[in-house]
Amino acid sequence: MDNAEEFRDKIIAERRRGALPERMSVQVAEVTGDVNLETGKGRVQRPLIVVKNGKPLLTDAHLTQLRKHELSWQDLVKQGVIEHLDAAEEENTLVAFTASDLTEAHTHMEVTPLAILGLCTSLVPFANYNQSARLNAGSKNQKQALGLYAANYLVRMDMDTNVLHEAQMPIVRSDMHIISDYASHPSGQNMIVAIMSYKGYNMEDAIIINKASLDRGLARNTYFRPSVAEELRYSGGLVDEVCIPDKDVKGYRSEKDYRYLEEDGIIYPEASVQEEDVIIGKTSPPRFLSGMDEYSLTSNIRRESSVSMPHGEKGKVDFVLLTENDEGNRMVQVRIRDQRVPEIGDKFTSRHGQKGVIGLIVPQSDMPFSVSGITPDIIFSPHGIPSRMTIAHLIELVGGKLGSLEGRYIDGTAFDAEDPDALRKALVSHGFRESGTEQ
């Protein structure tokens, strides 16, 4: 093609006018000059603001209409103000980060600088002050954090789940916390943190935790584990049966193991169970029909197949459900709950990938305290700061302290957060050092 760039510009103009599919992409290969058109599904595209003559087409009037719900996102796409580009077409564009970066050469501008980060990474406060490796670590740690994973967890039978007591909205938050409605499914807690050494017990990645904080419920959670028994059907008319096994059943346990079962062979709610306790009584026919030859016709040929508590686990019966599966087989589901208190070896982390495990639990009387008498919940080693270079963690500490003093949330949105210098000056106005350190 003699003038590939001119042809590409015509395609883009027709697409913005609505004559061509809005999700179609066009790219001119820099080496060969070929024009590539893509309309297939499955391509990753992202929205960008169209720029002409160094000015974005998205104006304050558009934003006002959006706030009043007089205009929708799709309307902006149809008007050619916003367009979705894939990685191939982006090779022919020059994208500005913010409006202050715009020049005549720019073709597009980011909708918001926050959009270049993923959902979990956007939750990291002051993320633009950290190196990328720490952002990845912080993003993964937030996915693993305990919290409220679902609002209807009490009626769900999810395998091996934890629900944190008193999950909280962080004092230092970003716009993504609001956009994602983080308050409806929070994770983690706000804690008083001291960055200092303590007799060598918090060397490497170890952290020290205040025993009084644990006694008051810090990071306490409930663990849920469901167990299922199904009455299967076998050839020859043989079936499983949920019941209290008879003593002549092969593999019969002691009467102590069945002590919590009711007449139907199912444990009752709120029963406290320990390891090896039977929670669903069940008997089954022999694994192989040839096994029936070992017994006389008068003997009980069934075997014990009850569901019991795993080794090393304990808890209370939280929920019992009787139902059927798609094949019409009767199913019994029992959910066990167990309250868990943090102990030595448990992992804690900040949103910046500053992870560690509990190395020592110290009574409050032995914990360091400030002039005002405040003792920390957690003592974290200062050696983790220079090695991991999490500057945002230090800024968050200052912001969290100021937010607790002023009773407000601190905006830590990446690239658009409150000025750290302003935070430090405000801290000084409250009678504290600008660095947040105390004696």
Tab-separated table of C-alpha atoms in Angstrom:
chain	number	residue	atom	x	y	z
A	1	MET	CA	0.000	0.000	0.000
A	2	ASP	CA	1.373	3.366	-1.063
A	3	ASN	CA	0.192	5.362	1.965
A	4	ALA	CA	-0.563	3.007	4.840
A	5	GLU	CA	-0.715	5.761	7.460
A	6	GLU	CA	-3.348	7.683	5.528
A	7	PHE	CA	-5.448	4.529	5.128
A	8	ARG	CA	-5.116	3.815	8.862
A	9	ASP	CA	-6.241	7.346	9.732
A	10	LYS	CA	-9.338	6.930	7.518
A	11	ILE	CA	-10.216	3.654	9.264
A	12	ILE	CA	-9.854	5.298	12.685
A	13	ALA	CA	-11.980	8.278	11.628
A	14	GLU	CA	-14.753	5.988	10.371
A	15	ARG	CA	-14.588	3.956	13.568
A	16	ARG	CA	-14.942	7.051	15.741
A	17	ARG	CA	-17.832	8.199	13.541
A	18	GLY	CA	-19.614	4.900	14.233
A	19	ALA	CA	-19.458	3.576	10.656
A	20	LEU	CA	-17.131	0.720	11.718
A	21	PRO	CA	-17.206	-1.546	14.802
A	22	GLU	CA	-15.905	0.287	17.858
A	23	ARG	CA	-13.865	-2.739	18.955
A	24	MET	CA	-12.042	-3.091	15.645
A	25	SER	CA	-8.338	-2.247	15.736
A	26	VAL	CA	-6.023	-1.114	12.976
A	27	GLN	CA	-2.231	-1.137	13.036
A	28	VAL	CA	0.535	-0.262	10.604
A	29	ALA	CA	3.576	-2.516	11.018
A	30	GLU	CA	6.661	-0.317	11.374
A	31	VAL	CA	9.039	-2.714	9.611
A	32	THR	CA	6.968	-4.008	6.684
A	33	GLY	CA	4.389	-1.221	6.397
A	34	ASP	CA	1.550	-3.754	6.343
A	35	VAL	CA	-1.874	-2.690	7.598
A	36	ASN	CA	-3.352	-5.175	10.092
A	37	LEU	CA	-7.061	-5.130	10.920
A	38	GLU	CA	-8.350	-7.087	13.907
A	39	THR	CA	-12.008	-7.755	14.731
A	40	GLY	CA	-11.717	-11.086	16.541
A	41	LYS	CA	-12.910	-11.686	20.070
A	42	GLY	CA	-10.587	-12.409	22.985
A	43	ARG	CA	-8.271	-9.423	22.449
A	44	VAL	CA	-7.414	-7.404	25.549
A	45	GLN	CA	-8.372	-3.763	25.044
A	46	ARG	CA	-8.247	-0.777	27.352
A	47	PRO	CA	-9.968	2.615	27.198
A	48	LEU	CA	-8.047	5.802	26.390
A	49	ILE	CA	-9.095	9.422	25.910
A	50	VAL	CA	-8.704	10.656	22.326
A	51	VAL	CA	-6.403	13.682	21.952
A	52	LYS	CA	-6.450	16.158	19.043
A	53	ASN	CA	-4.043	19.059	18.597
A	54	GLY	CA	-2.637	18.498	22.073
A	55	LYS	CA	-6.033	18.719	23.816
A	56	PRO	CA	-8.184	15.854	25.146
A	57	LEU	CA	-11.669	15.530	23.668
A	58	LEU	CA	-13.024	14.758	27.140
A	59	THR	CA	-14.040	18.124	28.602
A	60	ASP	CA	-15.372	19.413	31.894
A	61	ALA	CA	-18.834	19.556	30.299
A	62	HIS	CA	-18.678	15.802	29.716
A	63	LEU	CA	-17.687	15.204	33.333
A	64	THR	CA	-20.575	17.361	34.568
A	65	GLN	CA	-23.034	15.380	32.443
A	66	LEU	CA	-21.568	12.112	33.727
A	67	ARG	CA	-22.031	13.192	37.342
A	68	LYS	CA	-25.651	14.140	36.625
A	69	HIS	CA	-26.190	10.795	34.825
A	70	GLU	CA	-27.124	12.679	31.677
A	71	LEU	CA	-24.325	10.892	29.811
A	72	SER	CA	-23.034	7.323	29.963
A	73	TRP	CA	-19.697	5.728	29.237
A	74	GLN	CA	-21.072	4.181	26.064
A	75	ASP	CA	-22.157	7.618	24.875
A	76	LEU	CA	-18.548	8.802	25.115
A	77	VAL	CA	-17.435	5.809	23.059
A	78	LYS	CA	-20.064	6.509	20.389
A	79	GLN	CA	-19.013	10.171	20.250
A	80	GLY	CA	-15.374	9.174	19.678
A	81	VAL	CA	-14.227	10.769	22.922
A	82	ILE	CA	-13.159	7.431	24.381
A	83	GLU	CA	-11.883	4.487	22.383
A	84	HIS	CA	-10.643	1.025	23.278
A	85	LEU	CA	-7.246	0.013	21.914
A	86	ASP	CA	-5.444	-3.311	21.967
A	87	ALA	CA	-1.691	-3.841	22.271
A	88	ALA	CA	-1.174	-3.901	18.495
A	89	GLU	CA	-2.819	-0.532	17.823
A	90	GLU	CA	-1.063	1.046	20.793
A	91	GLU	CA	2.218	0.605	18.912
A	92	ASN	CA	1.093	3.451	16.608
A	93	THR	CA	0.012	5.781	19.416
A	94	LEU	CA	1.650	8.153	21.871
A	95	VAL	CA	-0.179	8.105	25.204
A	96	ALA	CA	0.146	10.911	27.744
A	97	PHE	CA	0.091	10.039	31.425
A	98	THR	CA	-1.704	13.214	32.563
A	99	ALA	CA	-3.003	16.392	30.947
A	100	SER	CA	0.152	18.261	31.958
A	101	ASP	CA	2.205	15.860	29.805
A	102	LEU	CA	0.257	16.557	26.589
A	103	THR	CA	2.023	17.811	23.450
A	104	GLU	CA	1.003	18.157	19.815
A	105	ALA	CA	2.480	14.696	19.138
A	106	HIS	CA	0.245	12.856	21.599
A	107	THR	CA	-2.707	10.890	20.225
A	108	HIS	CA	-4.269	9.645	23.484
A	109	MET	CA	-4.289	10.218	27.225
A	110	GLU	CA	-4.884	7.880	30.160
A	111	VAL	CA	-8.385	8.004	31.637
A	112	THR	CA	-6.628	8.067	35.023
A	113	PRO	CA	-3.047	7.206	35.957
A	114	LEU	CA	-4.498	4.630	38.346
A	115	ALA	CA	-5.776	2.657	35.340
A	116	ILE	CA	-2.298	1.379	34.461
A	117	LEU	CA	-2.358	-0.761	37.626
A	118	GLY	CA	-4.443	-3.836	38.355
A	119	LEU	CA	-7.256	-3.967	40.900
A	120	CYS	CA	-5.224	-5.346	43.819
A	121	THR	CA	-2.186	-3.204	43.028
A	122	SER	CA	-4.417	-0.112	42.953
A	123	LEU	CA	-5.280	-0.808	46.593
A	124	VAL	CA	-1.646	-0.236	47.640
A	125	PRO	CA	-1.382	3.286	49.109
A	126	PHE	CA	1.230	5.602	47.594
A	127	ALA	CA	2.080	2.777	45.173
A	128	ASN	CA	4.130	5.026	42.889
A	129	TYR	CA	6.786	5.343	45.632
A	130	ASN	CA	7.534	1.588	45.649
A	131	GLN	CA	9.550	-0.529	43.273
A	132	SER	CA	7.570	-2.834	40.990
A	133	ALA	CA	8.648	-6.051	42.767
A	134	ARG	CA	7.121	-4.793	46.019
A	135	LEU	CA	3.891	-3.874	44.224
A	136	ASN	CA	3.627	-7.421	42.897
A	137	ALA	CA	4.279	-8.816	46.373
A	138	GLY	CA	1.769	-6.461	47.960
A	139	SER	CA	-0.832	-7.382	45.354
A	140	LYS	CA	-0.405	-11.111	46.014
A	141	ASN	CA	-0.454	-10.617	49.783
A	142	GLN	CA	-3.775	-8.775	49.558
A	143	LYS	CA	-5.276	-11.687	47.623
A	144	GLN	CA	-4.268	-13.978	50.503
A	145	ALA	CA	-5.461	-11.648	53.258
A	146	LEU	CA	-8.140	-12.749	55.695
A	147	GLY	CA	-11.333	-10.747	55.680
A	148	LEU	CA	-14.965	-11.077	54.664
A	149	TYR	CA	-14.745	-13.041	51.420
A	150	ALA	CA	-18.540	-13.169	50.873
A	151	ALA	CA	-21.474	-11.510	52.577
A	152	ASN	CA	-23.487	-14.769	52.564
A	153	TYR	CA	-20.718	-16.966	53.989
A	154	LEU	CA	-23.069	-18.282	56.704
A	155	VAL	CA	-25.180	-20.138	54.132
A	156	ARG	CA	-22.325	-21.299	51.897
A	157	MET	CA	-20.438	-24.595	52.040
A	158	ASP	CA	-17.036	-23.389	50.804
A	159	MET	CA	-14.026	-25.563	51.486
A	160	ASP	CA	-11.438	-24.364	54.027
A	161	THR	CA	-12.371	-20.709	54.461
A	162	ASN	CA	-11.509	-18.098	57.079
A	163	VAL	CA	-13.514	-15.057	58.149
A	164	LEU	CA	-11.657	-12.338	60.024
A	165	HIS	CA	-13.386	-10.880	63.059
A	166	GLU	CA	-13.643	-7.094	62.829
A	167	ALA	CA	-12.205	-6.671	59.335
A	168	GLN	CA	-11.652	-2.947	58.808
A	169	MET	CA	-11.382	-0.291	56.144
A	170	PRO	CA	-7.781	0.993	56.097
A	171	ILE	CA	-7.176	4.511	57.368
A	172	VAL	CA	-4.941	5.187	54.355
A	173	ARG	CA	-6.934	4.229	51.294
A	174	SER	CA	-7.048	4.840	47.560
A	175	ASP	CA	-9.844	5.689	45.144
A	176	MET	CA	-10.013	2.010	44.224
A	177	HIS	CA	-11.259	1.207	47.731
A	178	ILE	CA	-14.313	3.338	46.951
A	179	ILE	CA	-14.741	2.175	43.351
A	180	SER	CA	-14.598	-1.511	44.340
A	181	ASP	CA	-16.898	-0.986	47.364
A	182	TYR	CA	-14.144	-2.339	49.587
A	183	ALA	CA	-16.135	-1.507	52.720
A	184	SER	CA	-18.616	-4.305	51.916
A	185	HIS	CA	-15.866	-6.954	51.819
A	186	PRO	CA	-12.897	-5.628	53.823
A	187	SER	CA	-9.781	-7.529	54.790
A	188	GLY	CA	-7.064	-6.856	57.346
A	189	GLN	CA	-7.035	-4.538	60.333
A	190	ASN	CA	-5.507	-1.211	61.331
A	191	MET	CA	-2.751	-1.859	63.883
A	192	ILE	CA	-0.285	0.196	65.904
A	193	VAL	CA	3.135	-0.657	64.451
A	194	ALA	CA	6.561	0.092	65.899
A	195	ILE	CA	9.573	-0.214	63.595
A	196	MET	CA	12.402	-1.106	65.976
A	197	SER	CA	14.577	-3.960	67.176
A	198	TYR	CA	13.578	-5.944	70.248
A	199	LYS	CA	16.313	-8.094	71.796
A	200	GLY	CA	16.944	-9.842	68.494
A	201	TYR	CA	13.633	-11.678	68.461
A	202	ASN	CA	12.469	-9.864	65.332
A	203	MET	CA	15.561	-10.462	63.225
A	204	GLU	CA	15.145	-11.499	59.597
A	205	ASP	CA	11.402	-11.675	58.834
A	206	ALA	CA	10.221	-12.325	62.386
A	207	ILE	CA	7.772	-9.939	64.035
A	208	ILE	CA	6.808	-9.479	67.660
A	209	ILE	CA	3.188	-9.199	68.698
A	210	ASN	CA	1.571	-7.846	71.854
A	211	LYS	CA	-0.182	-10.580	73.850
A	212	ALA	CA	-2.712	-8.099	75.240
A	213	SER	CA	-3.688	-7.199	71.671
A	214	LEU	CA	-4.338	-10.863	70.918
A	215	ASP	CA	-6.418	-11.158	74.090
A	216	ARG	CA	-8.492	-8.191	72.910
A	217	GLY	CA	-9.218	-9.984	69.627
A	218	LEU	CA	-6.498	-8.713	67.279
A	219	ALA	CA	-6.490	-10.675	63.993
A	220	ARG	CA	-8.804	-13.317	65.454
A	221	ASN	CA	-10.709	-15.316	62.866
A	222	THR	CA	-13.074	-18.229	62.405
A	223	TYR	CA	-12.123	-21.208	60.253
A	224	PHE	CA	-14.870	-23.110	58.421
A	225	ARG	CA	-14.490	-26.628	57.087
A	226	PRO	CA	-17.392	-28.607	55.543
A	227	SER	CA	-17.686	-32.393	55.455
A	228	VAL	CA	-19.976	-34.321	53.117
A	229	ALA	CA	-21.460	-37.818	53.153
A	230	GLU	CA	-23.457	-39.192	50.236
A	231	GLU	CA	-25.656	-42.277	50.118
A	232	LEU	CA	-24.301	-43.840	46.922
A	233	ARG	CA	-26.097	-46.538	44.963
A	234	TYR	CA	-24.259	-49.626	43.719
A	235	SER	CA	-25.065	-52.502	41.384
A	236	GLY	CA	-27.210	-55.237	42.822
A	237	GLY	CA	-29.422	-52.801	44.705
A	238	LEU	CA	-26.801	-52.084	47.374
A	239	VAL	CA	-26.705	-48.589	48.863
A	240	ASP	CA	-24.884	-46.594	51.511
A	241	GLU	CA	-26.817	-45.724	54.637
A	242	VAL	CA	-26.395	-42.741	56.979
A	243	CYS	CA	-27.024	-44.139	60.457
A	244	ILE	CA	-25.334	-45.090	63.711
A	245	PRO	CA	-23.279	-48.191	62.790
A	246	ASP	CA	-24.110	-51.424	64.654
A	247	LYS	CA	-21.416	-53.055	66.727
A	248	ASP	CA	-21.145	-56.044	64.353
A	249	VAL	CA	-20.342	-53.823	61.362
A	250	LYS	CA	-16.834	-54.393	60.056
A	251	GLY	CA	-14.540	-51.582	61.248
A	252	TYR	CA	-16.799	-50.501	64.103
A	253	ARG	CA	-15.193	-47.872	66.323
A	254	SER	CA	-15.677	-47.335	70.017
A	255	GLU	CA	-18.936	-46.008	71.429
A	256	LYS	CA	-17.066	-42.848	72.458
A	257	ASP	CA	-16.489	-41.949	68.802
A	258	TYR	CA	-20.249	-42.030	68.081
A	259	ARG	CA	-21.361	-40.221	71.241
A	260	TYR	CA	-22.487	-37.048	69.454
A	261	LEU	CA	-24.647	-38.761	66.817
A	262	GLU	CA	-28.412	-38.544	67.072
A	263	GLU	CA	-30.804	-41.332	66.074
A	264	ASP	CA	-30.514	-40.479	62.372
A	265	GLY	CA	-26.713	-40.834	62.508
A	266	ILE	CA	-26.032	-37.105	62.123
A	267	ILE	CA	-24.356	-34.908	64.709
A	268	TYR	CA	-26.373	-32.110	66.296
A	269	PRO	CA	-25.501	-28.383	65.872
A	270	GLU	CA	-23.191	-26.661	68.369
A	271	ALA	CA	-21.620	-29.939	69.478
A	272	SER	CA	-17.945	-29.521	70.465
A	273	VAL	CA	-15.887	-32.119	68.610
A	274	GLN	CA	-12.259	-33.219	68.726
A	275	GLU	CA	-10.066	-35.177	66.333
A	276	GLU	CA	-11.381	-38.621	65.301
A	277	ASP	CA	-14.922	-37.857	66.564
A	278	VAL	CA	-17.561	-39.108	64.120
A	279	ILE	CA	-19.763	-36.309	62.761
A	280	ILE	CA	-21.743	-38.321	60.164
A	281	GLY	CA	-22.374	-42.004	60.814
A	282	LYS	CA	-22.421	-44.143	57.684
A	283	THR	CA	-22.213	-47.789	56.605
A	284	SER	CA	-21.491	-49.149	53.135
A	285	PRO	CA	-21.626	-52.514	51.389
A	286	PRO	CA	-18.338	-54.416	50.832
A	287	ARG	CA	-15.928	-52.806	48.392
A	288	PHE	CA	-15.998	-55.966	46.247
A	289	LEU	CA	-18.841	-58.433	45.915
A	290	SER	CA	-16.294	-61.252	46.330
A	291	GLY	CA	-15.904	-60.088	49.911
A	292	MET	CA	-19.383	-61.425	50.658
A	293	ASP	CA	-18.086	-64.979	50.321
A	294	GLU	CA	-16.100	-64.533	53.532
A	295	TYR	CA	-19.276	-64.252	55.565
A	296	SER	CA	-22.242	-66.454	56.131
A	297	LEU	CA	-25.701	-65.378	55.015
A	298	THR	CA	-26.622	-64.548	58.595
A	299	SER	CA	-23.771	-62.181	59.299
A	300	ASN	CA	-23.775	-58.415	58.770
A	301	ILE	CA	-21.714	-57.830	55.640
A	302	ARG	CA	-21.662	-54.016	55.804
A	303	ARG	CA	-18.558	-51.981	56.611
A	304	GLU	CA	-18.006	-48.763	58.560
A	305	SER	CA	-17.521	-45.640	56.377
A	306	SER	CA	-18.397	-42.769	58.714
A	307	VAL	CA	-17.058	-39.222	58.289
A	308	SER	CA	-14.927	-38.095	61.231
A	309	MET	CA	-12.866	-35.104	62.267
A	310	PRO	CA	-9.362	-35.002	60.714
A	311	HIS	CA	-6.335	-35.549	62.890
A	312	GLY	CA	-5.268	-32.458	64.816
A	313	GLU	CA	-8.496	-30.510	64.254
A	314	LYS	CA	-11.268	-29.475	66.608
A	315	GLY	CA	-14.242	-27.147	66.595
A	316	LYS	CA	-18.003	-26.819	66.887
A	317	VAL	CA	-20.725	-27.981	64.562
A	318	ASP	CA	-21.895	-24.790	62.885
A	319	PHE	CA	-24.356	-25.928	60.247
A	320	VAL	CA	-26.083	-29.166	59.180
A	321	LEU	CA	-27.714	-29.480	55.769
A	322	LEU	CA	-29.726	-32.375	54.280
A	323	THR	CA	-30.133	-32.318	50.510
A	324	GLU	CA	-29.926	-34.376	47.308
A	325	ASN	CA	-27.541	-34.234	44.369
A	326	ASP	CA	-28.419	-34.277	40.670
A	327	GLU	CA	-28.609	-38.095	40.679
A	328	GLY	CA	-31.141	-38.123	43.497
A	329	ASN	CA	-28.718	-39.449	46.100
A	330	ARG	CA	-29.225	-38.180	49.632
A	331	MET	CA	-26.427	-35.935	50.885
A	332	VAL	CA	-25.521	-34.763	54.373
A	333	GLN	CA	-23.302	-31.708	54.775
A	334	VAL	CA	-21.867	-30.687	58.132
A	335	ARG	CA	-19.830	-27.521	58.560
A	336	ILE	CA	-17.365	-27.237	61.439
A	337	ARG	CA	-16.178	-23.871	62.734
A	338	ASP	CA	-13.151	-23.197	64.876
A	339	GLN	CA	-11.991	-19.893	66.351
A	340	ARG	CA	-8.333	-19.257	65.571
A	341	VAL	CA	-6.058	-16.945	67.567
A	342	PRO	CA	-2.728	-15.867	66.009
A	343	GLU	CA	0.220	-17.909	67.268
A	344	ILE	CA	3.943	-18.240	66.648
A	345	GLY	CA	4.568	-19.000	62.998
A	346	ASP	CA	1.503	-17.194	61.627
A	347	LYS	CA	2.140	-14.777	58.773
A	348	PHE	CA	1.407	-11.056	58.849
A	349	THR	CA	2.102	-8.514	56.124
A	350	SER	CA	1.514	-4.931	55.132
A	351	ARG	CA	0.098	-3.920	51.747
A	352	HIS	CA	3.641	-3.250	50.539
A	353	GLY	CA	4.916	-6.824	50.691
A	354	GLN	CA	6.607	-6.295	54.069
A	355	LYS	CA	5.758	-9.781	55.265
A	356	GLY	CA	6.882	-11.609	58.367
A	357	VAL	CA	5.935	-14.375	60.778
A	358	ILE	CA	5.309	-14.146	64.497
A	359	GLY	CA	8.549	-14.950	66.300
A	360	LEU	CA	7.583	-13.945	69.834
A	361	ILE	CA	4.413	-13.082	71.742
A	362	VAL	CA	5.243	-10.594	74.509
A	363	PRO	CA	3.084	-9.556	77.502
A	364	GLN	CA	2.077	-5.909	77.389
A	365	SER	CA	4.055	-5.204	80.568
A	366	ASP	CA	7.261	-6.085	78.693
A	367	MET	CA	6.439	-4.185	75.498
A	368	PRO	CA	8.046	-0.802	74.764
A	369	PHE	CA	5.790	2.225	75.144
A	370	SER	CA	5.790	5.862	74.060
A	371	VAL	CA	5.828	8.958	76.267
A	372	SER	CA	2.045	9.024	76.094
A	373	GLY	CA	1.908	5.397	77.245
A	374	ILE	CA	0.880	3.778	73.942
A	375	THR	CA	2.194	0.259	73.349
A	376	PRO	CA	2.358	-1.162	69.816
A	377	ASP	CA	0.408	-4.158	68.561
A	378	ILE	CA	3.296	-5.275	66.370
A	379	ILE	CA	7.051	-4.660	66.366
A	380	PHE	CA	8.591	-4.887	62.926
A	381	SER	CA	12.312	-5.028	62.192
A	382	PRO	CA	13.779	-1.835	60.670
A	383	HIS	CA	16.113	-3.951	58.497
A	384	GLY	CA	13.206	-4.732	56.160
A	385	ILE	CA	12.869	-1.107	55.034
A	386	PRO	CA	16.197	-0.437	53.243
A	387	SER	CA	16.440	-3.923	51.760
A	388	ARG	CA	12.942	-3.891	50.274
A	389	MET	CA	12.909	-0.146	49.611
A	390	THR	CA	9.227	0.301	50.464
A	391	ILE	CA	9.145	4.063	50.797
A	392	ALA	CA	5.360	4.004	50.524
A	393	HIS	CA	5.230	1.960	53.723
A	394	LEU	CA	6.897	4.785	55.635
A	395	ILE	CA	4.572	7.369	54.079
A	396	GLU	CA	1.576	5.219	55.001
A	397	LEU	CA	2.765	5.096	58.618
A	398	VAL	CA	2.843	8.895	58.733
A	399	GLY	CA	-0.535	9.123	56.983
A	400	GLY	CA	-2.105	6.515	59.256
A	401	LYS	CA	-0.912	8.375	62.340
A	402	LEU	CA	-2.318	11.658	61.043
A	403	GLY	CA	-5.610	10.021	60.038
A	404	SER	CA	-6.097	8.570	63.521
A	405	LEU	CA	-5.366	11.979	65.094
A	406	GLU	CA	-7.745	13.878	62.826
A	407	GLY	CA	-10.374	11.160	62.569
A	408	ARG	CA	-10.397	10.971	58.774
A	409	TYR	CA	-9.273	8.793	55.901
A	410	ILE	CA	-6.038	9.666	54.127
A	411	ASP	CA	-6.039	9.590	50.324
A	412	GLY	CA	-3.167	7.364	49.195
A	413	THR	CA	-4.241	6.931	45.558
A	414	ALA	CA	-1.245	6.151	43.345
A	415	PHE	CA	-0.014	9.197	41.381
A	416	ASP	CA	-2.771	11.360	42.880
A	417	ALA	CA	-2.380	11.042	46.655
A	418	GLU	CA	-2.153	13.676	49.344
A	419	ASP	CA	1.243	15.378	49.398
A	420	PRO	CA	3.583	13.539	51.819
A	421	ASP	CA	5.157	16.866	52.797
A	422	ALA	CA	1.717	18.196	53.741
A	423	LEU	CA	1.116	15.083	55.844
A	424	ARG	CA	4.364	15.611	57.727
A	425	LYS	CA	3.609	19.287	58.366
A	426	ALA	CA	0.143	18.408	59.640
A	427	LEU	CA	1.696	15.856	61.984
A	428	VAL	CA	3.957	18.573	63.401
A	429	SER	CA	0.910	20.778	64.027
A	430	HIS	CA	-0.402	18.039	66.332
A	431	GLY	CA	2.771	18.094	68.395
A	432	PHE	CA	4.534	15.110	66.806
A	433	ARG	CA	7.723	14.806	64.838
A	434	GLU	CA	7.297	15.046	61.085
A	435	SER	CA	8.898	11.618	60.646
A	436	GLY	CA	6.357	10.001	62.960
A	437	THR	CA	9.019	8.761	65.379
A	438	GLU	CA	8.454	8.917	69.126
A	439	GLN	CA	10.490	8.371	72.253
